[in-house]
Amino acid sequence: MNTLDQRTTLEQAARKRIKDSHALDSDADRLSHFYREWASSYDLDVDRDGYCGPMIVAELAGAVQTAYLARQRAAISILDAGCGTGLLGVQLDRLGFRLIDGFDLSEEMAEKARETRVYRHVQGNVDLNRPLSDYSSTSYDIAVCCGVFTLGHVRPDGLRELARVTRPKGFIIASTRKSYAEVTSFEDEVRRLQDAGILVPAQRLNDGRYVAEEDAHYWVFQVPEKANAPTEERP
Ligand SMILES: C[S@@+](CC[C@H](N)C(=O)[O-])C[C@H]1O[C@@H](n2cnc3c(N)ncnc32)[C@H](O)[C@@H]1O
């Protein structure tokens, strides 16, 4: 096999792995198992597929801090939800953020994130489809979430927990694959949360580059100064 054929084969394998990850029905056991197996080759695979979500989310965080937050970047606390191997943390660190925490459903992915040494603390076995019981309300200036509101992973109502852990007037920055936004009615959830006074859509980049085969939308939400306390019970 020549080098070009080899590269094509690796790219196809990476795309297949990414596609397979979308068929896990938000089932915590299946997702954990899948990412346990993928942790060691995840970075290479997504790089082969041109994944640029973490760079865009980090740069949006940088823009939001410069535009709206009084404190210097190094003093802004950030929660990276579904941090995976830490690609987003590395980008945030590159831009001067220093107080970065992360969590992930997969302990193996979380361990890779720890190895980057850009996070203050990384917790594994945390499920964003359930209440984030280890995280206090109004703790973070910014919550970021990249590649997690995606098919078969976290349901749109995970946004509610991200809003809860974000301080009033803080921000949530998240990517949604275009197909995810369509299939899950993500916008309906945004409207529900907005009507309930839990968050306000502040900015949105439509159809931004994400991976080779599909674009994403990039959302910036702000938590209102007097956010209503979430009342609905989640499973
Ligand atoms: C496509 S990767 C994205 C990782 C990282 N944010 C990035 O941009 O490279 C999806 C990540 O979400 C995690 N994940 C999937 N379902 C989750 C859930 N319910 N709660 C928390 N993390 C979850 C996976 O373990 C995986 O690390």
mmCIF file of C-alpha atoms and ligand atoms in Angstrom:
data_model
loop_
_atom_site.group_PDB
_atom_site.id
_atom_site.type_symbol
_atom_site.label_atom_id
_atom_site.label_comp_id
_atom_site.label_asym_id
_atom_site.label_seq_id
_atom_site.Cartn_x
_atom_site.Cartn_y
_atom_site.Cartn_z
ATOM 1 C CA MET A 1 0.000 0.000 0.000
ATOM 2 C CA ASN A 2 1.489 3.422 -0.892
ATOM 3 C CA THR A 3 1.538 6.391 1.494
ATOM 4 C CA LEU A 4 -1.516 8.026 -0.049
ATOM 5 C CA ASP A 5 -3.551 4.809 0.188
ATOM 6 C CA GLN A 6 -2.416 4.399 3.774
ATOM 7 C CA ARG A 7 -3.515 7.923 4.653
ATOM 8 C CA THR A 8 -6.903 7.406 3.002
ATOM 9 C CA THR A 9 -7.401 4.156 4.908
ATOM 10 C CA LEU A 10 -6.554 5.839 8.229
ATOM 11 C CA GLU A 11 -8.875 8.758 7.467
ATOM 12 C CA GLN A 12 -11.687 6.362 6.602
ATOM 13 C CA ALA A 13 -11.106 4.403 9.805
ATOM 14 C CA ALA A 14 -11.163 7.648 11.829
ATOM 15 C CA ARG A 15 -14.441 8.703 10.206
ATOM 16 C CA LYS A 16 -15.972 5.323 10.885
ATOM 17 C CA ARG A 17 -14.974 5.535 14.553
ATOM 18 C CA ILE A 18 -16.528 9.009 14.818
ATOM 19 C CA LYS A 19 -19.699 7.798 13.077
ATOM 20 C CA ASP A 20 -19.913 4.756 15.368
ATOM 21 C CA SER A 21 -19.731 7.066 18.390
ATOM 22 C CA HIS A 22 -22.998 8.659 17.259
ATOM 23 C CA ALA A 23 -24.952 5.431 17.588
ATOM 24 C CA LEU A 24 -24.666 5.009 21.366
ATOM 25 C CA ASP A 25 -28.126 6.322 22.296
ATOM 26 C CA SER A 26 -26.819 8.478 25.190
ATOM 27 C CA ASP A 27 -26.376 5.233 27.114
ATOM 28 C CA ALA A 28 -23.765 5.879 29.825
ATOM 29 C CA ASP A 29 -22.410 2.308 29.861
ATOM 30 C CA ARG A 30 -22.033 2.100 26.089
ATOM 31 C CA LEU A 31 -20.477 5.575 25.896
ATOM 32 C CA SER A 32 -18.013 4.775 28.700
ATOM 33 C CA HIS A 33 -17.013 1.507 27.079
ATOM 34 C CA PHE A 34 -16.635 3.098 23.641
ATOM 35 C CA TYR A 35 -14.464 5.964 24.897
ATOM 36 C CA ARG A 36 -12.387 3.626 27.093
ATOM 37 C CA GLU A 37 -11.348 1.849 23.887
ATOM 38 C CA TRP A 38 -10.890 5.084 21.928
ATOM 39 C CA ALA A 39 -8.938 7.155 24.495
ATOM 40 C CA SER A 40 -5.457 6.239 23.254
ATOM 41 C CA SER A 41 -6.104 7.004 19.567
ATOM 42 C CA TYR A 42 -8.801 9.720 19.872
ATOM 43 C CA ASP A 43 -6.502 12.720 19.285
ATOM 44 C CA LEU A 44 -4.976 11.228 16.147
ATOM 45 C CA ASP A 45 -8.357 10.179 14.751
ATOM 46 C CA VAL A 46 -10.057 13.540 15.210
ATOM 47 C CA ASP A 47 -6.989 15.321 13.862
ATOM 48 C CA ARG A 48 -7.198 13.162 10.722
ATOM 49 C CA ASP A 49 -10.811 14.299 10.376
ATOM 50 C CA GLY A 50 -9.894 17.986 10.610
ATOM 51 C CA TYR A 51 -11.578 18.535 14.006
ATOM 52 C CA CYS A 52 -11.334 22.238 14.847
ATOM 53 C CA GLY A 53 -14.202 22.578 17.382
ATOM 54 C CA PRO A 54 -11.933 23.043 20.431
ATOM 55 C CA MET A 55 -10.036 25.891 18.807
ATOM 56 C CA ILE A 56 -13.262 27.725 17.914
ATOM 57 C CA VAL A 57 -14.865 27.237 21.352
ATOM 58 C CA ALA A 58 -11.655 28.402 23.081
ATOM 59 C CA GLU A 59 -11.425 31.467 20.869
ATOM 60 C CA LEU A 60 -15.058 32.312 21.623
ATOM 61 C CA ALA A 61 -14.220 32.043 25.336
ATOM 62 C CA GLY A 62 -11.314 34.428 24.772
ATOM 63 C CA ALA A 63 -13.555 36.895 22.929
ATOM 64 C CA VAL A 64 -16.250 36.723 25.632
ATOM 65 C CA GLN A 65 -13.680 37.355 28.372
ATOM 66 C CA THR A 66 -12.192 40.330 26.540
ATOM 67 C CA ALA A 67 -15.579 41.791 25.681
ATOM 68 C CA TYR A 68 -17.544 41.227 28.876
ATOM 69 C CA LEU A 69 -15.578 40.027 31.875
ATOM 70 C CA ALA A 70 -13.739 42.483 34.073
ATOM 71 C CA ARG A 71 -11.162 40.109 35.530
ATOM 72 C CA GLN A 72 -8.013 39.136 33.677
ATOM 73 C CA ARG A 73 -8.025 35.868 31.786
ATOM 74 C CA ALA A 74 -5.852 33.964 34.226
ATOM 75 C CA ALA A 75 -8.427 34.614 36.977
ATOM 76 C CA ILE A 76 -11.485 33.406 35.031
ATOM 77 C CA SER A 77 -12.734 30.014 36.211
ATOM 78 C CA ILE A 78 -13.769 27.620 33.452
ATOM 79 C CA LEU A 79 -15.499 24.245 33.521
ATOM 80 C CA ASP A 80 -14.818 22.051 30.483
ATOM 81 C CA ALA A 81 -17.809 19.683 30.382
ATOM 82 C CA GLY A 82 -17.056 16.421 28.566
ATOM 83 C CA CYS A 83 -13.400 17.455 28.376
ATOM 84 C CA GLY A 84 -12.321 14.221 26.685
ATOM 85 C CA THR A 85 -8.554 14.061 26.268
ATOM 86 C CA GLY A 86 -8.226 17.789 26.944
ATOM 87 C CA LEU A 87 -8.004 19.262 23.435
ATOM 88 C CA LEU A 88 -10.120 22.247 24.512
ATOM 89 C CA GLY A 89 -8.182 22.772 27.738
ATOM 90 C CA VAL A 90 -4.952 22.938 25.733
ATOM 91 C CA GLN A 91 -6.460 25.628 23.488
ATOM 92 C CA LEU A 92 -7.757 27.585 26.507
ATOM 93 C CA ASP A 93 -4.334 27.395 28.118
ATOM 94 C CA ARG A 94 -2.738 28.648 24.898
ATOM 95 C CA LEU A 95 -5.003 31.715 25.145
ATOM 96 C CA GLY A 96 -3.984 32.462 28.735
ATOM 97 C CA PHE A 97 -6.769 30.812 30.783
ATOM 98 C CA ARG A 98 -5.373 29.160 33.896
ATOM 99 C CA LEU A 99 -8.244 28.098 36.159
ATOM 100 C CA ILE A 100 -9.610 25.234 34.084
ATOM 101 C CA ASP A 101 -11.504 22.290 35.560
ATOM 102 C CA GLY A 102 -12.824 19.409 33.490
ATOM 103 C CA PHE A 103 -15.028 16.365 33.778
ATOM 104 C CA ASP A 104 -15.894 13.465 31.537
ATOM 105 C CA LEU A 105 -18.026 10.357 31.599
ATOM 106 C CA SER A 106 -14.997 8.274 30.674
ATOM 107 C CA GLU A 107 -12.266 7.902 33.286
ATOM 108 C CA GLU A 108 -9.776 6.934 30.530
ATOM 109 C CA MET A 109 -10.474 10.128 28.565
ATOM 110 C CA ALA A 110 -10.291 12.150 31.809
ATOM 111 C CA GLU A 111 -6.880 10.608 32.574
ATOM 112 C CA LYS A 112 -5.608 11.771 29.173
ATOM 113 C CA ALA A 113 -6.857 15.276 30.011
ATOM 114 C CA ARG A 114 -4.966 15.187 33.330
ATOM 115 C CA GLU A 115 -1.811 14.251 31.455
ATOM 116 C CA THR A 116 -1.975 17.539 29.505
ATOM 117 C CA ARG A 117 -1.309 19.302 32.859
ATOM 118 C CA VAL A 118 -3.335 22.338 31.802
ATOM 119 C CA TYR A 119 -6.282 21.530 34.093
ATOM 120 C CA ARG A 120 -6.544 22.406 37.765
ATOM 121 C CA HIS A 121 -8.753 19.371 38.384
ATOM 122 C CA VAL A 122 -10.298 16.698 36.145
ATOM 123 C CA GLN A 123 -12.990 14.293 37.293
ATOM 124 C CA GLY A 124 -13.968 11.092 35.509
ATOM 125 C CA ASN A 125 -17.252 9.153 35.722
ATOM 126 C CA VAL A 126 -19.375 12.323 35.584
ATOM 127 C CA ASP A 127 -22.521 12.102 33.490
ATOM 128 C CA LEU A 128 -23.927 15.317 32.032
ATOM 129 C CA ASN A 129 -27.188 13.507 31.302
ATOM 130 C CA ARG A 130 -27.725 13.481 35.072
ATOM 131 C CA PRO A 131 -27.497 16.146 37.783
ATOM 132 C CA LEU A 132 -23.893 17.226 38.387
ATOM 133 C CA SER A 133 -24.130 16.477 42.092
ATOM 134 C CA ASP A 134 -20.421 17.086 42.795
ATOM 135 C CA TYR A 135 -20.576 20.598 41.362
ATOM 136 C CA SER A 136 -21.997 23.529 43.320
ATOM 137 C CA SER A 137 -24.297 26.082 41.747
ATOM 138 C CA THR A 138 -22.868 29.370 40.416
ATOM 139 C CA SER A 139 -19.247 28.155 40.620
ATOM 140 C CA TYR A 140 -17.778 29.033 37.229
ATOM 141 C CA ASP A 141 -17.383 32.194 35.146
ATOM 142 C CA ILE A 142 -17.596 30.174 31.918
ATOM 143 C CA ALA A 143 -18.730 26.617 31.112
ATOM 144 C CA VAL A 144 -17.478 25.252 27.788
ATOM 145 C CA CYS A 145 -18.641 22.126 26.029
ATOM 146 C CA CYS A 146 -17.307 20.918 22.696
ATOM 147 C CA GLY A 147 -18.228 17.775 20.791
ATOM 148 C CA VAL A 148 -20.569 16.639 23.561
ATOM 149 C CA PHE A 149 -23.940 17.946 22.380
ATOM 150 C CA THR A 150 -23.583 15.506 19.559
ATOM 151 C CA LEU A 151 -25.580 12.535 18.277
ATOM 152 C CA GLY A 152 -25.860 9.688 20.779
ATOM 153 C CA HIS A 153 -24.090 11.616 23.575
ATOM 154 C CA VAL A 154 -25.635 14.312 25.781
ATOM 155 C CA ARG A 155 -29.264 15.355 25.480
ATOM 156 C CA PRO A 156 -30.086 19.059 25.077
ATOM 157 C CA ASP A 157 -31.361 19.356 28.659
ATOM 158 C CA GLY A 158 -27.731 18.958 29.829
ATOM 159 C CA LEU A 159 -27.634 22.702 29.176
ATOM 160 C CA ARG A 160 -29.707 23.226 32.309
ATOM 161 C CA GLU A 161 -26.965 21.791 34.527
ATOM 162 C CA LEU A 162 -24.316 23.850 32.743
ATOM 163 C CA ALA A 163 -26.394 26.946 33.502
ATOM 164 C CA ARG A 164 -26.744 25.920 37.137
ATOM 165 C CA VAL A 165 -22.988 25.657 37.722
ATOM 166 C CA THR A 166 -22.297 28.954 35.906
ATOM 167 C CA ARG A 167 -22.403 32.125 37.959
ATOM 168 C CA PRO A 168 -24.948 34.891 37.221
ATOM 169 C CA LYS A 169 -23.770 36.971 34.232
ATOM 170 C CA GLY A 170 -21.341 34.160 33.355
ATOM 171 C CA PHE A 171 -21.342 32.363 30.007
ATOM 172 C CA ILE A 172 -21.854 28.925 28.481
ATOM 173 C CA ILE A 173 -20.165 28.211 25.149
ATOM 174 C CA ALA A 174 -21.115 25.032 23.324
ATOM 175 C CA SER A 175 -20.863 23.415 19.924
ATOM 176 C CA THR A 176 -23.681 21.445 18.339
ATOM 177 C CA ARG A 177 -23.187 19.417 15.206
ATOM 178 C CA LYS A 178 -25.693 20.595 12.613
ATOM 179 C CA SER A 179 -27.331 17.165 12.438
ATOM 180 C CA TYR A 180 -27.602 17.017 16.249
ATOM 181 C CA ALA A 181 -29.263 20.421 16.427
ATOM 182 C CA GLU A 182 -31.821 19.283 13.846
ATOM 183 C CA VAL A 183 -32.541 15.809 15.223
ATOM 184 C CA THR A 184 -32.764 16.764 18.912
ATOM 185 C CA SER A 185 -34.639 20.077 18.625
ATOM 186 C CA PHE A 186 -31.816 21.744 20.556
ATOM 187 C CA GLU A 187 -33.338 25.134 19.789
ATOM 188 C CA ASP A 188 -36.612 24.152 21.468
ATOM 189 C CA GLU A 189 -34.684 23.355 24.637
ATOM 190 C CA VAL A 190 -32.887 26.693 24.388
ATOM 191 C CA ARG A 191 -36.284 28.422 24.101
ATOM 192 C CA ARG A 192 -37.616 26.514 27.134
ATOM 193 C CA LEU A 193 -34.616 27.483 29.229
ATOM 194 C CA GLN A 194 -34.849 31.062 28.045
ATOM 195 C CA ASP A 195 -38.568 31.228 28.901
ATOM 196 C CA ALA A 196 -37.756 29.819 32.337
ATOM 197 C CA GLY A 197 -35.183 32.603 32.890
ATOM 198 C CA ILE A 198 -32.292 30.130 33.088
ATOM 199 C CA LEU A 199 -30.192 31.398 30.196
ATOM 200 C CA VAL A 200 -30.211 33.901 27.354
ATOM 201 C CA PRO A 201 -28.780 33.171 23.902
ATOM 202 C CA ALA A 202 -26.127 35.848 23.402
ATOM 203 C CA GLN A 203 -24.272 34.965 20.177
ATOM 204 C CA ARG A 204 -24.215 32.171 17.652
ATOM 205 C CA LEU A 205 -21.834 31.211 14.852
ATOM 206 C CA ASN A 206 -23.877 29.276 12.304
ATOM 207 C CA ASP A 207 -22.406 26.593 10.075
ATOM 208 C CA GLY A 208 -18.866 26.985 11.374
ATOM 209 C CA ARG A 209 -16.147 24.567 10.444
ATOM 210 C CA TYR A 210 -16.069 21.503 12.739
ATOM 211 C CA VAL A 211 -14.991 18.216 11.093
ATOM 212 C CA ALA A 212 -14.361 17.374 7.463
ATOM 213 C CA GLU A 213 -17.792 15.887 6.815
ATOM 214 C CA GLU A 214 -19.995 18.280 8.776
ATOM 215 C CA ASP A 215 -20.216 21.835 10.129
ATOM 216 C CA ALA A 216 -21.473 22.864 13.556
ATOM 217 C CA HIS A 217 -23.206 25.771 15.220
ATOM 218 C CA TYR A 218 -21.348 27.462 18.069
ATOM 219 C CA TRP A 219 -23.540 28.964 20.789
ATOM 220 C CA VAL A 220 -22.811 31.531 23.464
ATOM 221 C CA PHE A 221 -25.387 31.761 26.261
ATOM 222 C CA GLN A 222 -25.392 34.098 29.213
ATOM 223 C CA VAL A 223 -26.812 33.223 32.599
ATOM 224 C CA PRO A 224 -29.042 36.096 33.727
ATOM 225 C CA GLU A 225 -28.153 38.069 36.827
ATOM 226 C CA LYS A 226 -31.102 36.630 38.707
ATOM 227 C CA ALA A 227 -31.390 33.214 37.138
ATOM 228 C CA ASN A 228 -34.511 31.344 38.227
ATOM 229 C CA ALA A 229 -33.671 28.290 40.262
ATOM 230 C CA PRO A 230 -34.137 25.141 38.152
ATOM 231 C CA THR A 231 -37.233 23.365 39.377
ATOM 232 C CA GLU A 232 -37.656 20.328 37.138
ATOM 233 C CA GLU A 233 -36.353 17.010 38.393
ATOM 234 C CA ARG A 234 -34.052 15.267 35.929
ATOM 235 C CA PRO A 235 -33.663 11.513 35.902
HETATM 236 C C1 LIG B 1 -16.333 13.783 20.836
HETATM 237 S S1 LIG B 1 -15.631 13.698 22.438
HETATM 238 C C2 LIG B 1 -15.250 15.424 22.735
HETATM 239 C C3 LIG B 1 -14.177 15.570 23.771
HETATM 240 C C4 LIG B 1 -13.597 16.972 23.905
HETATM 241 N N1 LIG B 1 -14.554 17.897 24.436
HETATM 242 C C5 LIG B 1 -13.083 17.426 22.547
HETATM 243 O O1 LIG B 1 -13.604 18.411 22.026
HETATM 244 O O2 LIG B 1 -12.158 16.784 22.050
HETATM 245 C C6 LIG B 1 -17.050 13.458 23.445
HETATM 246 C C7 LIG B 1 -16.701 13.323 24.920
HETATM 247 O O3 LIG B 1 -17.906 13.387 25.656
HETATM 248 C C8 LIG B 1 -17.851 12.437 26.680
HETATM 249 N N2 LIG B 1 -19.225 12.112 27.045
HETATM 250 C C9 LIG B 1 -20.127 11.390 26.347
HETATM 251 N N3 LIG B 1 -21.282 11.337 26.998
HETATM 252 C C10 LIG B 1 -21.114 12.046 28.149
HETATM 253 C C11 LIG B 1 -21.936 12.330 29.249
HETATM 254 N N4 LIG B 1 -23.187 11.877 29.297
HETATM 255 N N5 LIG B 1 -21.462 13.072 30.260
HETATM 256 C C12 LIG B 1 -20.169 13.522 30.221
HETATM 257 N N6 LIG B 1 -19.324 13.284 29.187
HETATM 258 C C13 LIG B 1 -19.793 12.555 28.170
HETATM 259 C C14 LIG B 1 -17.086 11.277 26.075
HETATM 260 O O4 LIG B 1 -16.561 10.412 27.061
HETATM 261 C C15 LIG B 1 -16.041 12.001 25.256
HETATM 262 O O5 LIG B 1 -14.870 12.223 26.003
#
